[in-house]
Amino acid sequence: MKSSILFSIKFIIGLSLLFAMFIVAMVFGAAETSIQDVWNALFSNLKSDQINLLREIRFPREVGAIVVGAALAVSGAIMQGITRNPLADPGLLGLTSGANAALAITLALLPTTNYLGITIACFIGAAVGAIMVFSIGAIKKGGFSPLRIVLAGAAVSAFLYAVADGVGIYFKVSKDISMWTAGGLIGTNWSQLNIIIPFISIGILISLLLSRQLTILSLNEEVAVGLGQKTVQIKLILFFVVILLAGASVALVGNMAFVGLMVPHIVRAIVGTDYRFIIPMSVIVGAILMLVADTLGRTINIPYETPVAAIIAIMGLPFFLLIVRKGGGAFQ
């Protein structure tokens, strides 16, 4: 009871910070706007250049940042829980590179495919990338190890990026592919969000429903079996959820590593190791992280934009090195 009350307090504080960061992200950018403009854009029918900019460009962009940040953070948390690997991340273990390769092949061979088709192709690519990484990681007797999985992820990611580049050059669609691979929220619109948000919402909902089973799996698989848990089925469902979340994220913003790595470690430092608390808090912290990165990308070099993937990478690399040095307990 006491832990639930403490979590509720922390969750409300997180929601408040997310709301505050959303307002900051809406106000700051290349074009000058005010909090009053944001209020009018969201809650009135008034029209002006600033209000139209906020309503048509900045509002869908920040909503996109929130859903992608939440999706990548939850997918990273699930992967770390299933594999008990502190370095697990969709961007480091082949999922985003697989989705990226599938996207390139789709644009080259089926150029008239609509956005829903591209999204489904990203799901398939993410699944292929993950299967390749875990298959290579399982070749050696002794099972998975964090180092072996990360090395397999690096090798498979390099291969799949090469496939995407080769397809782009051969079919002369490199420019189209770069719209996604740059890893940005530029041009995010409501039509894209209407397709992406239901997939991400379903994925997060399933992960919340299975959070208790994920907690047991993350501690000890033998205990989970002893408690009557159908570990294979639960792992397959959670694996499907990770593909859903990572594939949808790539379809919207392209390659984005380190969000799924960083956020679960930060969240465990805040709420502990129970995934009933980690999953919902990862939604909040992932969304805040993406809003911060996107706002920095739009403001540190006005009027030019710094790719949000570069901002995340600058944040994530020291984090990655610290976890490698100290292991999974670095932020617990």
Coordinates of N, CA, C and O in Angstrom, one line a residue, residues 173-298:
V173 N 16.5 6.1 -54.5 CA 15.5 6.6 -53.6 C 16.1 7.1 -52.3 O 15.5 7.1 -51.2
S174 N 17.4 7.4 -52.3 CA 18.2 7.7 -51.1 C 17.6 8.9 -50.4 O 17.5 9.0 -49.2
K175 N 17.1 9.9 -51.2 CA 16.6 11.1 -50.7 C 15.3 10.8 -49.9 O 15.1 11.4 -48.8
D176 N 14.5 10.0 -50.5 CA 13.2 9.6 -49.8 C 13.5 8.9 -48.5 O 12.9 9.1 -47.4
I177 N 14.5 8.0 -48.5 CA 14.8 7.2 -47.3 C 15.4 8.1 -46.3 O 15.1 7.9 -45.1
S178 N 16.2 9.1 -46.7 CA 16.8 10.0 -45.7 C 15.8 10.8 -44.9 O 16.0 11.3 -43.8
M179 N 14.6 10.9 -45.5 CA 13.5 11.7 -44.7 C 13.2 11.0 -43.4 O 12.9 11.6 -42.4
W180 N 13.4 9.6 -43.4 CA 13.1 8.9 -42.2 C 14.4 8.6 -41.4 O 14.4 8.8 -40.2
T181 N 15.5 8.3 -42.1 CA 16.7 7.8 -41.4 C 17.4 9.0 -40.7 O 18.2 8.7 -39.8
A182 N 17.0 10.2 -41.0 CA 17.6 11.4 -40.3 C 17.1 11.4 -38.9 O 17.8 12.0 -38.0
G183 N 16.1 10.7 -38.6 CA 15.6 10.6 -37.2 C 15.1 11.9 -36.7 O 15.6 12.5 -35.8
G184 N 14.0 12.4 -37.3 CA 13.5 13.6 -36.9 C 12.0 13.7 -36.9 O 11.3 12.8 -37.4
L185 N 11.4 14.7 -36.3 CA 10.0 14.9 -36.2 C 9.5 16.0 -37.2 O 8.4 16.4 -37.2
I186 N 10.4 16.5 -38.1 CA 10.0 17.5 -39.1 C 9.0 16.9 -40.0 O 9.1 15.8 -40.5
G187 N 7.9 17.7 -40.2 CA 6.9 17.3 -41.1 C 5.8 16.3 -40.5 O 5.0 15.8 -41.2
T188 N 5.9 16.0 -39.2 CA 4.9 15.2 -38.5 C 3.6 15.8 -38.7 O 3.4 17.0 -38.4
N189 N 2.6 15.0 -39.1 CA 1.2 15.6 -39.3 C 0.2 14.6 -38.7 O 0.5 13.5 -38.3
W190 N -1.0 15.1 -38.6 CA -2.1 14.4 -37.9 C -2.4 13.1 -38.7 O -2.9 12.1 -38.1
S191 N -2.3 13.1 -40.0 CA -2.6 11.8 -40.8 C -1.6 10.7 -40.3 O -2.1 9.6 -40.1
Q192 N -0.4 11.0 -40.2 CA 0.6 10.0 -39.7 C 0.3 9.6 -38.3 O 0.3 8.4 -37.9
L193 N 0.0 10.6 -37.4 CA -0.3 10.3 -36.0 C -1.6 9.4 -35.9 O -1.7 8.5 -35.0
N194 N -2.6 9.6 -36.7 CA -3.8 8.8 -36.7 C -3.5 7.4 -36.9 O -4.3 6.5 -36.5
I195 N -2.5 7.1 -37.7 CA -2.1 5.7 -38.0 C -1.2 5.1 -36.9 O -1.4 4.0 -36.4
I196 N -0.3 5.9 -36.4 CA 0.7 5.5 -35.5 C 0.2 5.3 -34.1 O 0.5 4.3 -33.4
I197 N -0.6 6.3 -33.6 CA -1.0 6.3 -32.2 C -1.8 5.0 -31.8 O -1.6 4.5 -30.7
P198 N -2.7 4.5 -32.6 CA -3.4 3.3 -32.2 C -2.5 2.1 -32.0 O -2.7 1.4 -31.0
F199 N -1.5 1.9 -32.8 CA -0.5 0.8 -32.7 C 0.2 1.0 -31.3 O 0.4 0.0 -30.6
I200 N 0.7 2.2 -31.1 CA 1.5 2.4 -29.9 C 0.6 2.3 -28.6 O 1.0 1.8 -27.6
S201 N -0.6 2.8 -28.7 CA -1.5 2.7 -27.6 C -1.8 1.2 -27.2 O -1.8 0.8 -26.1
I202 N -2.0 0.4 -28.3 CA -2.3 -1.0 -28.0 C -1.0 -1.7 -27.4 O -1.1 -2.5 -26.4
G203 N 0.1 -1.4 -27.9 CA 1.4 -1.9 -27.4 C 1.6 -1.6 -25.9 O 1.9 -2.4 -25.1
I204 N 1.4 -0.3 -25.6 CA 1.5 0.1 -24.2 C 0.5 -0.5 -23.3 O 0.8 -0.9 -22.2
L205 N -0.7 -0.6 -23.8 CA -1.8 -1.2 -23.0 C -1.5 -2.7 -22.7 O -1.6 -3.1 -21.5
I206 N -1.0 -3.4 -23.7 CA -0.7 -4.9 -23.4 C 0.5 -5.0 -22.4 O 0.5 -5.8 -21.5
S207 N 1.5 -4.1 -22.6 CA 2.6 -4.1 -21.7 C 2.2 -3.8 -20.2 O 2.7 -4.4 -19.3
L208 N 1.2 -2.9 -20.1 CA 0.7 -2.7 -18.7 C 0.0 -3.9 -18.1 O 0.1 -4.2 -17.0
L209 N -0.8 -4.5 -19.0 CA -1.5 -5.7 -18.5 C -0.6 -6.9 -18.1 O -0.9 -7.7 -17.3
L210 N 0.6 -6.9 -18.8 CA 1.5 -8.0 -18.5 C 2.7 -7.6 -17.6 O 3.7 -8.3 -17.5
S211 N 2.6 -6.4 -17.0 CA 3.7 -5.9 -16.3 C 4.0 -6.7 -15.0 O 5.2 -6.9 -14.7
R212 N 3.0 -7.4 -14.4 CA 3.3 -8.2 -13.3 C 4.1 -9.4 -13.7 O 5.1 -9.8 -13.0
Q213 N 3.7 -10.1 -14.8 CA 4.4 -11.2 -15.3 C 5.8 -10.8 -15.7 O 6.8 -11.6 -15.6
L214 N 6.0 -9.6 -16.3 CA 7.3 -9.2 -16.7 C 8.2 -9.0 -15.5 O 9.4 -9.3 -15.6
T215 N 7.7 -8.5 -14.4 CA 8.5 -8.4 -13.2 C 9.0 -9.7 -12.7 O 10.2 -9.8 -12.4
I216 N 8.2 -10.7 -12.7 CA 8.7 -12.1 -12.3 C 9.7 -12.6 -13.3 O 10.7 -13.2 -12.9
L217 N 9.4 -12.4 -14.6 CA 10.4 -12.9 -15.6 C 11.8 -12.2 -15.4 O 12.8 -12.8 -15.6
S218 N 11.7 -10.9 -15.1 CA 13.0 -10.1 -15.0 C 13.8 -10.6 -13.8 O 15.0 -10.4 -13.8
L219 N 13.2 -11.2 -12.8 CA 13.9 -11.6 -11.6 C 14.5 -13.0 -11.8 O 15.7 -13.3 -11.6
N220 N 13.6 -14.0 -12.2 CA 14.1 -15.4 -12.3 C 13.0 -16.2 -13.1 O 11.9 -16.3 -12.7
E221 N 13.5 -16.7 -14.3 CA 12.5 -17.4 -15.1 C 12.1 -18.7 -14.4 O 11.0 -19.2 -14.6
E222 N 13.0 -19.4 -13.7 CA 12.6 -20.6 -13.0 C 11.5 -20.4 -12.0 O 10.6 -21.2 -11.8
V223 N 11.6 -19.3 -11.3 CA 10.5 -18.9 -10.3 C 9.2 -18.7 -11.1 O 8.1 -19.1 -10.6
A224 N 9.3 -18.0 -12.2 CA 8.1 -17.8 -13.0 C 7.4 -19.1 -13.5 O 6.2 -19.2 -13.4
V225 N 8.2 -20.0 -13.9 CA 7.7 -21.4 -14.3 C 7.1 -22.0 -13.0 O 6.0 -22.6 -13.1
G226 N 7.8 -21.9 -11.9 CA 7.2 -22.5 -10.7 C 5.9 -21.9 -10.2 O 5.1 -22.6 -9.6
L227 N 5.7 -20.7 -10.6 CA 4.4 -20.0 -10.2 C 3.3 -20.3 -11.2 O 2.2 -19.7 -11.1
G228 N 3.6 -21.1 -12.2 CA 2.6 -21.5 -13.2 C 2.5 -20.5 -14.4 O 1.6 -20.6 -15.1
Q229 N 3.5 -19.7 -14.5 CA 3.5 -18.7 -15.6 C 3.9 -19.4 -16.9 O 4.8 -20.1 -17.0
K230 N 3.1 -19.1 -17.9 CA 3.4 -19.6 -19.3 C 4.5 -18.7 -19.9 O 4.1 -17.8 -20.7
T231 N 5.7 -18.9 -19.6 CA 6.8 -18.0 -19.9 C 6.9 -17.8 -21.5 O 7.2 -16.7 -21.9
V232 N 6.8 -19.0 -22.2 CA 7.0 -18.9 -23.6 C 6.0 -18.0 -24.3 O 6.3 -17.1 -25.1
Q233 N 4.7 -18.2 -23.9 CA 3.6 -17.4 -24.5 C 3.8 -15.9 -24.1 O 3.6 -15.0 -24.9
I234 N 4.1 -15.7 -22.8 CA 4.2 -14.3 -22.4 C 5.4 -13.6 -23.1 O 5.3 -12.4 -23.5
K235 N 6.5 -14.3 -23.3 CA 7.7 -13.7 -24.0 C 7.3 -13.4 -25.4 O 7.7 -12.4 -26.0
L236 N 6.6 -14.3 -26.1 CA 6.2 -14.1 -27.5 C 5.2 -12.9 -27.6 O 5.4 -12.0 -28.5
I237 N 4.3 -12.7 -26.6 CA 3.4 -11.6 -26.7 C 4.2 -10.3 -26.5 O 4.0 -9.3 -27.2
L238 N 5.1 -10.3 -25.5 CA 5.9 -9.1 -25.2 C 6.9 -8.8 -26.3 O 7.1 -7.6 -26.7
F239 N 7.4 -9.8 -27.0 CA 8.2 -9.6 -28.2 C 7.4 -9.0 -29.3 O 7.9 -8.0 -30.0
F240 N 6.2 -9.4 -29.5 CA 5.3 -8.8 -30.4 C 5.1 -7.3 -30.1 O 5.0 -6.4 -31.0
V241 N 4.9 -7.0 -28.8 CA 4.7 -5.6 -28.4 C 5.9 -4.8 -28.7 O 5.8 -3.6 -29.2
V242 N 7.1 -5.3 -28.4 CA 8.3 -4.5 -28.7 C 8.4 -4.2 -30.2 O 8.7 -3.1 -30.6
I243 N 8.1 -5.2 -31.1 CA 8.1 -5.0 -32.5 C 7.1 -3.9 -32.9 O 7.4 -3.0 -33.7
L244 N 5.9 -4.0 -32.3 CA 4.9 -3.0 -32.6 C 5.3 -1.6 -32.2 O 5.2 -0.6 -33.0
L245 N 5.9 -1.4 -31.0 CA 6.3 -0.1 -30.6 C 7.5 0.4 -31.4 O 7.6 1.6 -31.8
A246 N 8.5 -0.4 -31.6 CA 9.7 0.0 -32.3 C 9.4 0.3 -33.8 O 9.9 1.3 -34.4
G247 N 8.6 -0.6 -34.4 CA 8.3 -0.4 -35.8 C 7.5 0.8 -36.0 O 7.8 1.6 -37.0
A248 N 6.5 1.1 -35.2 CA 5.7 2.3 -35.3 C 6.6 3.6 -35.1 O 6.4 4.6 -35.8
S249 N 7.5 3.5 -34.2 CA 8.4 4.7 -34.0 C 9.3 5.0 -35.2 O 9.5 6.1 -35.6
V250 N 9.9 3.9 -35.8 CA 10.7 4.1 -37.0 C 9.9 4.7 -38.1 O 10.3 5.5 -38.9
A251 N 8.6 4.2 -38.3 CA 7.8 4.7 -39.4 C 7.6 6.2 -39.2 O 7.4 6.9 -40.2
L252 N 7.6 6.7 -38.0 CA 7.4 8.2 -37.8 C 8.7 9.0 -37.8 O 8.7 10.0 -38.4
V253 N 9.7 8.5 -37.1 CA 10.9 9.4 -36.9 C 12.2 8.8 -37.4 O 13.2 9.4 -37.3
G254 N 12.2 7.6 -37.9 CA 13.4 7.0 -38.3 C 14.2 6.4 -37.2 O 13.7 6.0 -36.2
N255 N 15.5 6.3 -37.5 CA 16.4 5.6 -36.5 C 16.6 6.5 -35.2 O 16.8 7.6 -35.3
M256 N 16.4 5.8 -34.1 CA 16.5 6.5 -32.8 C 17.0 5.5 -31.7 O 16.2 4.8 -31.2
A257 N 18.3 5.6 -31.5 CA 18.9 4.7 -30.5 C 19.0 5.4 -29.2 O 18.8 6.7 -29.1
F258 N 19.2 4.7 -28.1 CA 19.5 5.2 -26.7 C 18.3 5.6 -25.9 O 18.4 5.6 -24.7
V259 N 17.1 5.9 -26.5 CA 16.0 6.3 -25.7 C 15.6 5.0 -24.8 O 15.4 5.1 -23.6
G260 N 15.4 3.9 -25.5 CA 15.0 2.7 -24.8 C 16.1 2.1 -23.9 O 15.8 1.3 -23.0
L261 N 17.3 2.6 -24.0 CA 18.4 2.2 -23.1 C 18.4 3.1 -21.9 O 18.4 2.6 -20.7
M262 N 18.3 4.4 -22.1 CA 18.4 5.3 -20.9 C 17.2 5.3 -20.0 O 17.4 5.2 -18.8
V263 N 16.0 5.4 -20.6 CA 14.9 5.7 -19.8 C 14.6 4.6 -18.7 O 14.4 4.9 -17.5
P264 N 14.6 3.3 -19.1 CA 14.4 2.3 -18.0 C 15.3 2.4 -16.8 O 14.9 2.2 -15.7
H265 N 16.6 2.7 -17.1 CA 17.6 2.8 -16.0 C 17.2 4.0 -15.1 O 17.3 3.9 -13.8
I266 N 16.8 5.1 -15.7 CA 16.4 6.3 -14.9 C 15.2 6.0 -14.1 O 15.1 6.3 -12.9
V267 N 14.2 5.3 -14.8 CA 13.0 5.0 -14.1 C 13.2 4.0 -12.9 O 12.6 4.2 -11.8
R268 N 14.1 3.0 -13.1 CA 14.3 2.1 -12.0 C 14.9 2.8 -10.8 O 14.7 2.5 -9.6
A269 N 15.7 3.9 -11.0 CA 16.2 4.7 -9.9 C 15.1 5.5 -9.2 O 15.3 5.8 -8.1
I270 N 14.0 5.7 -9.9 CA 12.9 6.5 -9.3 C 11.9 5.6 -8.6 O 11.5 5.9 -7.5
V271 N 11.5 4.5 -9.3 CA 10.4 3.7 -8.8 C 10.7 2.3 -8.4 O 9.9 1.5 -7.9
G272 N 12.0 1.9 -8.5 CA 12.4 0.5 -8.2 C 12.3 -0.5 -9.3 O 12.3 -0.1 -10.5
T273 N 12.3 -1.8 -9.0 CA 12.4 -2.8 -10.1 C 11.1 -3.5 -10.4 O 11.1 -4.5 -11.1
D274 N 10.0 -3.0 -9.9 CA 8.6 -3.6 -10.2 C 8.1 -3.0 -11.5 O 7.9 -1.8 -11.6
Y275 N 7.9 -3.9 -12.5 CA 7.5 -3.4 -13.8 C 6.1 -2.8 -13.8 O 5.7 -2.2 -14.8
R276 N 5.3 -3.1 -12.8 CA 4.0 -2.4 -12.7 C 4.1 -0.9 -12.5 O 3.2 -0.2 -12.8
F277 N 5.3 -0.5 -12.0 CA 5.6 0.9 -11.8 C 6.5 1.4 -13.0 O 6.4 2.5 -13.4
I278 N 7.4 0.5 -13.4 CA 8.4 0.9 -14.4 C 7.7 1.3 -15.8 O 8.0 2.3 -16.4
I279 N 6.7 0.4 -16.2 CA 6.1 0.7 -17.5 C 5.4 2.0 -17.6 O 5.7 2.8 -18.5
P280 N 4.5 2.3 -16.6 CA 3.8 3.6 -16.7 C 4.7 4.8 -16.5 O 4.6 5.9 -17.2
M281 N 5.7 4.7 -15.7 CA 6.7 5.8 -15.5 C 7.6 5.9 -16.7 O 8.0 7.1 -17.0
S282 N 7.9 4.8 -17.4 CA 8.7 4.9 -18.6 C 7.9 5.7 -19.7 O 8.6 6.5 -20.5
V283 N 6.6 5.6 -19.7 CA 5.8 6.4 -20.7 C 6.1 7.9 -20.4 O 6.3 8.7 -21.4
I284 N 6.0 8.3 -19.1 CA 6.2 9.7 -18.8 C 7.6 10.2 -19.1 O 7.8 11.2 -19.7
V285 N 8.6 9.4 -18.6 CA 10.0 9.9 -18.7 C 10.4 9.9 -20.2 O 11.2 10.8 -20.6
G286 N 10.0 8.8 -20.9 CA 10.4 8.8 -22.3 C 9.8 10.0 -23.1 O 10.5 10.5 -24.0
A287 N 8.6 10.3 -22.8 CA 7.9 11.4 -23.5 C 8.7 12.7 -23.1 O 8.9 13.6 -24.0
I288 N 9.0 12.9 -21.9 CA 9.7 14.1 -21.5 C 11.1 14.2 -22.2 O 11.5 15.3 -22.7
L289 N 11.8 13.1 -22.2 CA 13.1 13.1 -22.8 C 13.0 13.5 -24.3 O 13.8 14.3 -24.8
M290 N 12.1 12.9 -25.0 CA 11.9 13.3 -26.5 C 11.5 14.8 -26.6 O 12.0 15.4 -27.6
L291 N 10.7 15.3 -25.7 CA 10.3 16.7 -25.8 C 11.5 17.6 -25.6 O 11.7 18.6 -26.3
V292 N 12.3 17.2 -24.6 CA 13.6 18.0 -24.3 C 14.5 18.0 -25.5 O 15.0 19.0 -26.0
A293 N 14.7 16.8 -26.1 CA 15.6 16.6 -27.2 C 15.1 17.4 -28.4 O 15.9 18.1 -29.1
D294 N 13.8 17.3 -28.7 CA 13.3 18.0 -29.9 C 13.3 19.5 -29.7 O 13.7 20.3 -30.6
T295 N 13.1 20.0 -28.5 CA 13.1 21.4 -28.2 C 14.6 21.9 -28.3 O 14.8 23.0 -28.9
L296 N 15.6 21.2 -27.8 CA 17.0 21.6 -28.0 C 17.3 21.6 -29.5 O 18.0 22.5 -30.0
G297 N 16.9 20.6 -30.2 CA 17.2 20.5 -31.6 C 16.7 21.7 -32.4 O 17.3 22.1 -33.4
R298 N 15.5 22.2 -32.0 CA 14.9 23.3 -32.7 C 15.5 24.7 -32.3 O 15.3 25.7 -32.9

